[in-house]
Coordinates of C-alpha atoms and ligand atoms in Angstrom, one line a residue:
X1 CA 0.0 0.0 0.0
X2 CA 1.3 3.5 -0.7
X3 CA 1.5 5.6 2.9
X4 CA 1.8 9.3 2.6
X5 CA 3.1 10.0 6.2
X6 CA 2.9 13.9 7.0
X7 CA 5.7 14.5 10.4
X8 CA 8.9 13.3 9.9
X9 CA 8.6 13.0 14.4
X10 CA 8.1 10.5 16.8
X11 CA 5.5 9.2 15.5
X12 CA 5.8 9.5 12.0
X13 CA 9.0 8.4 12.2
X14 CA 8.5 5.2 13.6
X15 CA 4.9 4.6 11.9
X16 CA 6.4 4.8 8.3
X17 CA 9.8 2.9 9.2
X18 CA 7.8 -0.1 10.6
X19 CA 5.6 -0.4 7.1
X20 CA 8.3 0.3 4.9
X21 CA 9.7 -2.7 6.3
X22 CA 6.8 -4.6 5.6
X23 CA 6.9 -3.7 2.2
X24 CA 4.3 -1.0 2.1
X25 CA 5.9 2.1 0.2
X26 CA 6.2 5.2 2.7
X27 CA 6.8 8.8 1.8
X28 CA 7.6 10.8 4.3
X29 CA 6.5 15.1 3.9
X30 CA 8.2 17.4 5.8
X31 CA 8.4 21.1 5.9
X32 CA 12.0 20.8 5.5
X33 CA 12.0 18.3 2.5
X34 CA 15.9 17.4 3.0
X35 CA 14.8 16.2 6.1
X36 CA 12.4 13.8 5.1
X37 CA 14.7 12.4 2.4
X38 CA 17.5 11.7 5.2
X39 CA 14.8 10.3 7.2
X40 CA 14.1 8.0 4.3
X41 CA 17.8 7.2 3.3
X42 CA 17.9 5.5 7.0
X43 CA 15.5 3.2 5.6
X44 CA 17.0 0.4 3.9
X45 CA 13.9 0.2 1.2
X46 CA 10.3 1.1 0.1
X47 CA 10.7 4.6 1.6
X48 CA 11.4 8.4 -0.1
X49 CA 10.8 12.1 0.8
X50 CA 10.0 15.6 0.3
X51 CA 6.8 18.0 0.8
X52 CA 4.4 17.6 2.6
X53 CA 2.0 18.1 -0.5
X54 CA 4.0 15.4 -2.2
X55 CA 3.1 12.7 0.6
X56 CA -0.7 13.9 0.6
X57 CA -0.3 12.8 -3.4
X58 CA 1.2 9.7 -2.9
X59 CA -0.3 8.1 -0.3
X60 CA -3.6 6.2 -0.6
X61 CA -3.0 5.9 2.9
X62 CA -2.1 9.5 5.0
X63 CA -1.0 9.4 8.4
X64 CA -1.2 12.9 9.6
X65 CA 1.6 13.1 12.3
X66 CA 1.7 16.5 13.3
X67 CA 0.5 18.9 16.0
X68 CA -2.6 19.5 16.9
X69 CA -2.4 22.7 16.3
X70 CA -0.4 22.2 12.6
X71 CA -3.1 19.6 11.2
X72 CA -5.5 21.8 9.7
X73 CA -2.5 24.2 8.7
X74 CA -0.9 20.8 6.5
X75 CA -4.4 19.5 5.4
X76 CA -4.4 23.7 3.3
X77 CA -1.1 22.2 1.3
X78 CA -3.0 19.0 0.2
X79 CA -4.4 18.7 -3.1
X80 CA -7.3 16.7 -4.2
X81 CA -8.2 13.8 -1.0
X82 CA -11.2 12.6 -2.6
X83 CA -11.4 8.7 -1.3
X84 CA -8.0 9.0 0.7
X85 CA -7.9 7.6 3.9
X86 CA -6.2 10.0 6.3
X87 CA -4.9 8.6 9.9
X88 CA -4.8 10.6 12.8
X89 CA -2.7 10.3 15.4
X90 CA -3.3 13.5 16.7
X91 CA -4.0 14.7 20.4
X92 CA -5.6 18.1 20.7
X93 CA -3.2 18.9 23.3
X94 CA -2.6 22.9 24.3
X95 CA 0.2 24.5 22.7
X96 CA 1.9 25.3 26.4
X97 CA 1.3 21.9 28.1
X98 CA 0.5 17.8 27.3
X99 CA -1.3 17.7 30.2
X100 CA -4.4 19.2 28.9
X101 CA -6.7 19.3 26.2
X102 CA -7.9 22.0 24.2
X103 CA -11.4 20.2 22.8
X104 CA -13.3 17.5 23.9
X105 CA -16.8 16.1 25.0
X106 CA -18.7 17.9 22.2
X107 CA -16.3 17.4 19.4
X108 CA -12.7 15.8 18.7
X109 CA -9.1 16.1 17.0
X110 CA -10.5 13.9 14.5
X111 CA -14.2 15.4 13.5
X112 CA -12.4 18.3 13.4
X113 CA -9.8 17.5 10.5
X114 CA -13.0 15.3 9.2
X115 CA -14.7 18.8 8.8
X116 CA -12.2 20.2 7.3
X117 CA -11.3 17.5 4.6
X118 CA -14.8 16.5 3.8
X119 CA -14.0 14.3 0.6
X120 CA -11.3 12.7 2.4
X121 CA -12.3 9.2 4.5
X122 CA -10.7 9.9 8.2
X123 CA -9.8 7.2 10.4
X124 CA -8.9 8.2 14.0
X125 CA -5.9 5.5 15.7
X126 CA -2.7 5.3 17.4
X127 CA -3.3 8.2 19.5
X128 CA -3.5 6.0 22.7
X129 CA 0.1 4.5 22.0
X130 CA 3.3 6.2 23.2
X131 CA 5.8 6.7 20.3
X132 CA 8.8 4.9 22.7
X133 CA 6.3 1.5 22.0
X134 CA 6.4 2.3 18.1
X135 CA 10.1 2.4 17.8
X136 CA 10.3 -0.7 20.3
X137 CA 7.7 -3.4 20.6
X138 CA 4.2 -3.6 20.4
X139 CA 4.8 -7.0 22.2
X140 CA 4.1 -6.7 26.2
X141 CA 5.4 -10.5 26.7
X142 CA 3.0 -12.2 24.5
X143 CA 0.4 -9.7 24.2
X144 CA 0.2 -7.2 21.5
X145 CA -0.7 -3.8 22.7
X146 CA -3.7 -2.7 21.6
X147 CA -4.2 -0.1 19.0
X148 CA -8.1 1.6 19.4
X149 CA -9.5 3.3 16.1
X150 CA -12.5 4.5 14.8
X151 CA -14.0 5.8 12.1
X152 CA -16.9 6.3 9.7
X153 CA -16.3 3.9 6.9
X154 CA -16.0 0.3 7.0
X155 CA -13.9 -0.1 4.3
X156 CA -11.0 3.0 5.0
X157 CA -11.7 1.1 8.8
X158 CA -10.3 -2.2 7.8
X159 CA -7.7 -1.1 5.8
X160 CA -6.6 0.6 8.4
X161 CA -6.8 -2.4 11.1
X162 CA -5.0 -4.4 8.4
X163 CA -1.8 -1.2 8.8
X164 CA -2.2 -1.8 12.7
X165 CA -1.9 -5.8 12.8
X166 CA 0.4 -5.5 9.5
X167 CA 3.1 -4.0 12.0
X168 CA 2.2 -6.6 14.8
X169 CA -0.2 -4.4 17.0
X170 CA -3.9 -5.4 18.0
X171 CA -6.6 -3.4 16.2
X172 CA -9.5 -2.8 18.2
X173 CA -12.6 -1.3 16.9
X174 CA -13.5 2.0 18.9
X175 CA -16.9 2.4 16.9
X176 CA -17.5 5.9 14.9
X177 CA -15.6 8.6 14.3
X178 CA -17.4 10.3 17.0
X179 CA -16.0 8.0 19.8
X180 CA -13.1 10.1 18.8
X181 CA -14.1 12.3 21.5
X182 CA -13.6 9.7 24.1
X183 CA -10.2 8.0 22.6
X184 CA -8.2 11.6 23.0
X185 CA -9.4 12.3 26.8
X186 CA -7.9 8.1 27.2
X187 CA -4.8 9.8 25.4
X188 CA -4.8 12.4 28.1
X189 CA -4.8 9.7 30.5
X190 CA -2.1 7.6 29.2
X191 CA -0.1 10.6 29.2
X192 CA -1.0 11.4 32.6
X193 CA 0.1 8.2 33.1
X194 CA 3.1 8.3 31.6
X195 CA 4.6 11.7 32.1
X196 CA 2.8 13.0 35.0
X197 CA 3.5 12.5 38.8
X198 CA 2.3 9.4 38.4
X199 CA 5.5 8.0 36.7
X200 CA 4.9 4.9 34.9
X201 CA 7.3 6.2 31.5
X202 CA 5.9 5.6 28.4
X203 CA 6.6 1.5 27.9
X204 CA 3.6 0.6 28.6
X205 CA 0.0 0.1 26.5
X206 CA -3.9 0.0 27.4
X207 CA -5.0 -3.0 26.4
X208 CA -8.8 -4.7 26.6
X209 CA -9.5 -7.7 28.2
X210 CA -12.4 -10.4 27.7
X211 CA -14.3 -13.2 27.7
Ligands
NAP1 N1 4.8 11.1 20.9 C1 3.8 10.3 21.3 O1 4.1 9.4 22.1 C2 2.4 10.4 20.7 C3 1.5 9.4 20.9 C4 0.3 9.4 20.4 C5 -0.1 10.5 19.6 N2 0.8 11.5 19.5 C6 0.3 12.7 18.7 O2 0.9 12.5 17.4 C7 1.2 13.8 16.8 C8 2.7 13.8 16.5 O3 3.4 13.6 17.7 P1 5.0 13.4 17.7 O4 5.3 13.0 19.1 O5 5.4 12.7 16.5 O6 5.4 14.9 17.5 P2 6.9 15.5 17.1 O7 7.9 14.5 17.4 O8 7.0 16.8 17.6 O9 6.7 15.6 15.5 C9 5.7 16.3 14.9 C10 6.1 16.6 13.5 O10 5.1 17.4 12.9 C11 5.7 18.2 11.9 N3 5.1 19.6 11.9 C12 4.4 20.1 11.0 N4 4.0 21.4 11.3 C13 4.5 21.6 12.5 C14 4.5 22.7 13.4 N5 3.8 23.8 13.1 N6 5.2 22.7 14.5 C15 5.8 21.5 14.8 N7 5.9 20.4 14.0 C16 5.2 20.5 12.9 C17 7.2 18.2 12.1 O11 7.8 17.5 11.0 P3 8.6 18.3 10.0 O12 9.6 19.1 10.8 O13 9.2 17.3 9.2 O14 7.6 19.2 9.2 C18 7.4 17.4 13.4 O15 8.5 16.6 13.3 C19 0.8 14.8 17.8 O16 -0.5 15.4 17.5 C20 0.7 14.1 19.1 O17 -0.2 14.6 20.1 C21 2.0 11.5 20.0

């Protein structure tokens, strides 16, 4: 599959090297288009670079890996999305702290960019998953952490659940793209988690259990 990846950072990074190396073709847009071909030199194959317009064009697949606050900014240098699936990753975190949201409850991150991008088929995953896990293991002994996403449309949906357990993670269907609302604020708790006062570090996944 062809992955326009948009964020050459943590989690772009580490999102696009994982596919490329299992075989999808990942092209990676950055503001700084040297930058994205470096990243994609590290790669040993399947992977090249530039703007961020030219991954929105090649990818039949976009992961938007970017900001909050940058995603509707990159969606303006996107041509033509009509039938793309775009994946976001994105937290609407506030620009002065992670440890609080700027939306929720009545609308999401993801309905948002949806809004925005009406042609376009968003699907909302990843956002629960710390970037250290990416560029480790999604394995937790033998469980696979588990990757929540949701959207609108069944079939940009399982495409998508085939990139998650394509990269050895556990898809778990979150329901609409609404439910968006309720996966970020779990973000915001996983990051609480993580880098708060609580201190659990970031190697670690929230996974469903059940009978
Ligand atoms: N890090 C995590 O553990 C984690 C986990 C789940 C979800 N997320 C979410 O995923 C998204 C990406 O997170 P990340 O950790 O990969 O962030 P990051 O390391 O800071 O990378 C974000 C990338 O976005 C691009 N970008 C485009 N416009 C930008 C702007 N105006 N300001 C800054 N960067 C801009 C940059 O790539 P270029 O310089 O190449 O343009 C940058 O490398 C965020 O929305 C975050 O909330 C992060």
């Amino acid at each position: 599959m062809k992955i326009g990846i948009v964020g050459t950072g943590h989690m772009g990074s580490g999102l696009g090297k994982l596919w490329a190396a299992k075989g999808h073709e990942v092209f990676w847009g950055s503001r700084d288009p040297e930058k994205a071909k470096r990243l994609a030199r590290s790669v040993p194959a399947n992977a090249d670079g530039g703007t961020v317009a030219q991954a929105f064009a090649f990818g039949d697949v976009v992961l938007l890996a970017t900001p909050w606050s940058a995603a509707t900014y990159a969606l303006k240098s996107a041509g033509p999305l009509a039938e793309k699936i775009i994946i976001d990753c994105t937290n609407p975190l506030k620009p002065d702290t992670i440890f609080e949201l700027e939306i929720g409850h009545t609308t999401s991150a993801a309905e948002e960019i949806a809004k925005s991008v009406p042609r376009a088929r968003v699907v909302k995953a990843f956002n629960t998953i710390f970037a250290e896990v990416i560029h480790s293991s999604p394995l937790f002994g033998s469980q696979k952490a588990n990757v929540f996403y949701c959207g609108d449309e069944k079939q940009a949906k399982d495409t998508v659940a085939r990139l998650i357990r394509d990269i050895g993670f556990e898809p778990v269907d979150a329901g609409p793209l609404k439910n968006a609302r309720y996966l970020e604020p779990l973000a915001e708790l996983v990051i609480q988690l993580g880098r708060g006062s609580v201190g659990m570090g970031p190697d670690f996944a929230i996974n469903v259990v059940r009978r």
